[in-house]
XYZ file of C-alpha atoms in Angstrom:
297
model
C -33.602 -36.487 -8.083
C -36.004 -39.195 -6.990
C -35.508 -42.630 -8.510
C -37.779 -45.542 -9.311
C -36.569 -49.140 -9.011
C -38.058 -51.192 -11.846
C -38.303 -54.985 -12.048
C -39.506 -56.488 -15.339
C -39.312 -60.151 -16.224
C -39.484 -62.153 -19.426
C -42.998 -62.360 -20.859
C -42.958 -66.160 -20.742
C -41.689 -66.302 -17.144
C -44.094 -64.313 -14.921
C -42.130 -64.592 -11.685
C -42.969 -61.354 -9.944
C -45.870 -62.513 -7.809
C -46.270 -61.600 -4.150
C -44.529 -64.720 -2.829
C -41.479 -64.191 -5.020
C -41.214 -60.494 -4.231
C -41.478 -61.152 -0.492
C -38.771 -63.805 -0.723
C -36.540 -61.247 -2.463
C -37.217 -58.606 0.174
C -39.299 -56.208 -1.913
C -41.001 -53.486 0.195
C -44.556 -54.399 -0.817
C -46.186 -52.232 1.839
C -44.390 -49.089 0.736
C -46.457 -46.154 -0.501
C -45.929 -45.902 -4.213
C -45.366 -49.609 -4.834
C -47.004 -50.401 -8.182
C -47.840 -53.509 -10.129
C -47.685 -52.490 -13.786
C -48.489 -55.986 -15.048
C -49.378 -58.889 -12.745
C -46.278 -61.030 -12.110
C -44.462 -59.312 -15.022
C -43.585 -55.759 -14.003
C -43.419 -53.977 -10.654
C -41.774 -50.842 -9.327
C -41.364 -48.724 -6.241
C -39.811 -45.370 -5.360
C -36.427 -45.289 -3.681
C -36.231 -43.218 -0.546
C -33.192 -41.488 1.018
C -33.225 -44.010 3.851
C -32.732 -46.844 1.336
C -29.167 -45.771 0.601
C -27.324 -45.002 -2.643
C -29.432 -45.884 -5.724
C -26.440 -47.372 -7.567
C -25.779 -49.750 -4.668
C -29.444 -50.685 -4.416
C -29.480 -51.432 -8.142
C -26.392 -53.616 -7.861
C -27.840 -55.413 -4.839
C -31.106 -56.206 -6.594
C -29.366 -57.380 -9.727
C -27.369 -59.790 -7.585
C -30.556 -61.043 -5.883
C -32.136 -62.037 -9.208
C -29.013 -62.730 -11.265
C -30.090 -66.309 -12.005
C -33.638 -65.261 -12.928
C -34.971 -63.728 -16.184
C -35.592 -60.389 -14.492
C -34.415 -56.966 -15.671
C -33.622 -54.568 -12.822
C -33.115 -50.866 -13.536
C -33.274 -47.460 -11.891
C -35.003 -44.623 -13.744
C -35.725 -41.016 -12.884
C -39.129 -40.531 -11.291
C -39.650 -37.096 -12.831
C -40.564 -36.933 -16.502
C -40.533 -40.709 -16.962
C -42.860 -40.788 -19.919
C -41.014 -39.587 -23.002
C -42.438 -37.663 -25.930
C -39.913 -38.659 -28.615
C -38.860 -42.268 -29.208
C -35.986 -43.137 -31.553
C -35.405 -46.834 -32.156
C -32.823 -48.904 -33.971
C -34.202 -51.472 -36.410
C -31.961 -54.525 -36.879
C -31.962 -56.874 -33.869
C -34.149 -54.347 -32.047
C -37.505 -53.766 -33.726
C -36.921 -56.810 -35.936
C -35.089 -59.993 -34.991
C -32.671 -60.061 -37.931
C -29.778 -58.082 -39.388
C -31.078 -57.263 -42.863
C -27.691 -57.226 -44.532
C -27.030 -60.724 -43.231
C -30.308 -61.885 -44.764
C -29.305 -60.408 -48.132
C -25.950 -62.124 -47.771
C -27.719 -65.481 -47.717
C -29.144 -64.759 -51.178
C -25.657 -63.858 -52.400
C -24.129 -67.038 -50.980
C -21.920 -65.038 -48.619
C -23.765 -65.441 -45.348
C -20.873 -66.466 -43.134
C -18.419 -63.862 -44.449
C -20.800 -60.940 -44.112
C -22.278 -62.080 -40.777
C -18.779 -62.185 -39.281
C -18.172 -58.554 -40.277
C -21.629 -57.531 -39.012
C -20.915 -59.036 -35.613
C -17.599 -57.211 -35.308
C -19.198 -53.909 -36.347
C -22.008 -54.292 -33.800
C -19.477 -55.208 -31.119
C -17.630 -51.980 -31.907
C -14.372 -53.611 -32.983
C -14.636 -52.328 -36.589
C -15.355 -48.869 -37.948
C -19.056 -48.891 -38.805
C -18.895 -47.073 -42.156
C -15.929 -49.059 -43.427
C -17.574 -52.302 -42.364
C -20.861 -51.335 -44.024
C -19.209 -50.449 -47.314
C -17.153 -53.648 -47.272
C -20.233 -55.796 -46.727
C -22.315 -54.048 -49.376
C -19.449 -54.413 -51.849
C -19.762 -58.176 -51.369
C -23.402 -57.939 -52.508
C -22.491 -56.484 -55.907
C -24.646 -58.001 -58.650
C -27.365 -59.296 -56.328
C -30.839 -58.882 -57.800
C -32.775 -56.103 -56.074
C -35.744 -58.457 -55.880
C -33.905 -60.155 -53.004
C -34.858 -57.156 -50.840
C -38.597 -57.702 -51.303
C -38.195 -61.440 -50.845
C -36.293 -60.903 -47.616
C -39.037 -58.632 -46.293
C -41.776 -61.105 -47.220
C -40.137 -64.331 -46.124
C -37.297 -63.747 -43.689
C -38.094 -60.813 -41.406
C -39.754 -61.373 -38.038
C -40.786 -58.632 -35.641
C -39.656 -58.390 -32.039
C -42.466 -59.154 -29.620
C -44.222 -56.097 -28.278
C -43.088 -53.738 -31.038
C -46.506 -52.884 -32.435
C -47.929 -52.348 -28.970
C -44.990 -50.124 -28.028
C -45.437 -47.842 -31.022
C -49.253 -47.859 -30.930
C -49.246 -46.959 -27.245
C -46.684 -44.185 -27.596
C -48.491 -42.616 -30.530
C -51.889 -42.908 -28.848
C -50.486 -40.733 -26.068
C -49.368 -38.062 -28.530
C -45.710 -39.074 -28.760
C -43.537 -39.165 -31.893
C -41.745 -42.347 -32.955
C -38.880 -42.592 -35.444
C -37.012 -45.631 -36.764
C -33.334 -44.758 -37.265
C -31.152 -47.488 -38.736
C -27.619 -48.040 -39.896
C -29.315 -50.477 -42.261
C -31.174 -49.589 -45.406
C -34.177 -47.447 -46.353
C -35.411 -50.301 -48.509
C -36.125 -52.086 -45.217
C -36.870 -49.220 -42.832
C -39.795 -48.083 -44.985
C -41.768 -51.358 -44.852
C -40.802 -52.033 -41.227
C -41.836 -48.530 -40.138
C -45.135 -48.860 -41.994
C -45.871 -52.258 -40.443
C -45.132 -51.115 -36.896
C -46.716 -47.665 -37.218
C -43.695 -45.344 -36.870
C -44.111 -41.677 -37.761
C -40.830 -41.525 -39.678
C -37.885 -43.660 -40.725
C -34.265 -43.064 -41.700
C -31.631 -45.399 -43.132
C -28.879 -45.795 -45.698
C -29.528 -46.066 -49.409
C -28.319 -48.974 -51.466
C -27.290 -48.038 -54.993
C -29.307 -50.023 -57.540
C -28.892 -50.043 -61.320
C -30.689 -52.164 -63.884
C -32.427 -54.099 -61.104
C -29.230 -55.133 -59.334
C -27.155 -53.885 -56.402
C -24.012 -52.120 -57.565
C -22.133 -52.899 -54.355
C -22.194 -49.265 -53.229
C -23.962 -47.259 -50.521
C -24.950 -43.680 -51.196
C -23.208 -41.026 -49.106
C -23.416 -39.835 -46.424
C -23.580 -43.026 -44.395
C -25.982 -43.022 -41.467
C -23.855 -44.453 -38.690
C -23.175 -43.918 -35.012
C -22.734 -40.143 -35.087
C -25.626 -39.650 -37.510
C -28.000 -41.581 -35.245
C -27.234 -39.173 -32.409
C -27.573 -36.209 -34.757
C -30.967 -37.474 -35.925
C -32.176 -37.829 -32.337
C -31.116 -34.287 -31.483
C -32.482 -32.862 -34.749
C -35.891 -34.471 -34.265
C -36.002 -33.181 -30.688
C -35.211 -29.638 -31.850
C -37.719 -29.768 -34.700
C -40.454 -30.927 -32.362
C -39.382 -28.604 -29.527
C -38.790 -31.585 -27.274
C -36.291 -31.189 -24.441
C -33.421 -33.726 -24.492
C -34.682 -35.096 -21.154
C -37.940 -36.071 -22.862
C -36.303 -38.283 -25.484
C -35.956 -42.056 -25.484
C -33.498 -44.085 -27.575
C -33.079 -47.837 -27.794
C -30.788 -50.158 -29.680
C -28.458 -53.121 -29.405
C -25.206 -52.331 -31.179
C -22.139 -50.164 -30.695
C -23.429 -47.758 -33.336
C -26.391 -47.007 -31.047
C -24.255 -45.886 -28.117
C -24.141 -42.164 -28.921
C -27.895 -41.770 -29.280
C -28.428 -43.891 -26.160
C -26.009 -41.660 -24.230
C -27.700 -38.433 -25.367
C -31.300 -39.508 -24.757
C -33.226 -38.710 -21.617
C -33.798 -42.450 -21.328
C -31.242 -44.574 -23.175
C -31.939 -48.299 -23.302
C -29.702 -51.166 -24.410
C -32.186 -53.756 -25.639
C -30.939 -57.375 -25.754
C -27.675 -55.689 -26.567
C -24.116 -56.601 -27.447
C -21.799 -56.607 -24.393
C -20.112 -53.307 -25.277
C -23.495 -51.587 -25.548
C -24.941 -53.135 -22.396
C -21.848 -52.170 -20.414
C -22.121 -48.507 -21.387
C -25.890 -47.967 -21.358
C -27.627 -46.548 -18.274
C -30.579 -48.930 -18.659
C -30.516 -52.516 -19.952
C -33.321 -54.884 -20.917
C -32.029 -58.402 -21.477
C -35.106 -60.542 -20.838
C -38.328 -58.658 -21.492
C -39.965 -57.946 -24.826
C -40.370 -54.404 -26.171
C -43.248 -53.995 -23.713
C -40.491 -53.334 -21.189
C -39.953 -49.920 -22.799
C -43.492 -48.993 -21.768
C -43.049 -50.351 -18.238
C -39.852 -48.335 -17.788
C -41.930 -45.237 -18.456
C -44.498 -46.256 -15.847
C -47.169 -47.166 -18.414
C -49.168 -50.061 -16.990
C -50.377 -52.987 -19.100
C -53.966 -51.822 -18.717
C -52.977 -48.686 -20.661
C -51.230 -50.509 -23.525
C -52.809 -50.109 -26.945
C -52.871 -53.246 -29.078
C -53.741 -53.313 -32.767
């Protein structure tokens, strides 16, 4: 199938002007060459005479390896997806919510260390989640609302990503190994159609240190992606999944477009598409949606 070579750079480093592209050997005169955002995102179709797409991708990544530029190959056919499933922590928001709660409990370093290992894939996700939540036993539930109000920050481009997708008739779901107490407000703020997460057990206004079963982890994220696609009669090829941690790998692998976004090494190494520099606007550019068609709110 035909491929598109995509170059997207960091929002604060608009390098992809004509002079830079010419110096890198980009085929600017080629039919199909597109500027999706001036100096920020460009693309062009790969032709049989160019050689093997995987080798072209490797070559271009080497050309810009010291620059904040993401280089990826995507399928030309069916680029724009109709179902988006996104991770929350360190993807749509810049924090890990459980680590923020840990700060209130005075156990920030202990819990953050376990979180990092779980996201790197060196610990079983469910066991690690239950161990961390157990360490929050007795914490006032009010810490959740305070965390949302004072400690959460949203990843740049998130609102535009969701607003643009939904304006084009697409369905967007937030699927997190974190907690519903956070996915609800985050989904509402960003404009998602639906959200899914784990449930913290709360009694008498305090966390009991338990998570309700079943735990939404790596396998459940993939299952949710496939279930939503079936419910909405969306073909697997028309799904998009993005995340940063090891627990996102199964849904990334089963999506029509799976994206590792500012991801942990194990996730980036396994994902077919990686964005390490751009904001969440890069998800729109990968689908061929130009900046002039982005919807901002």
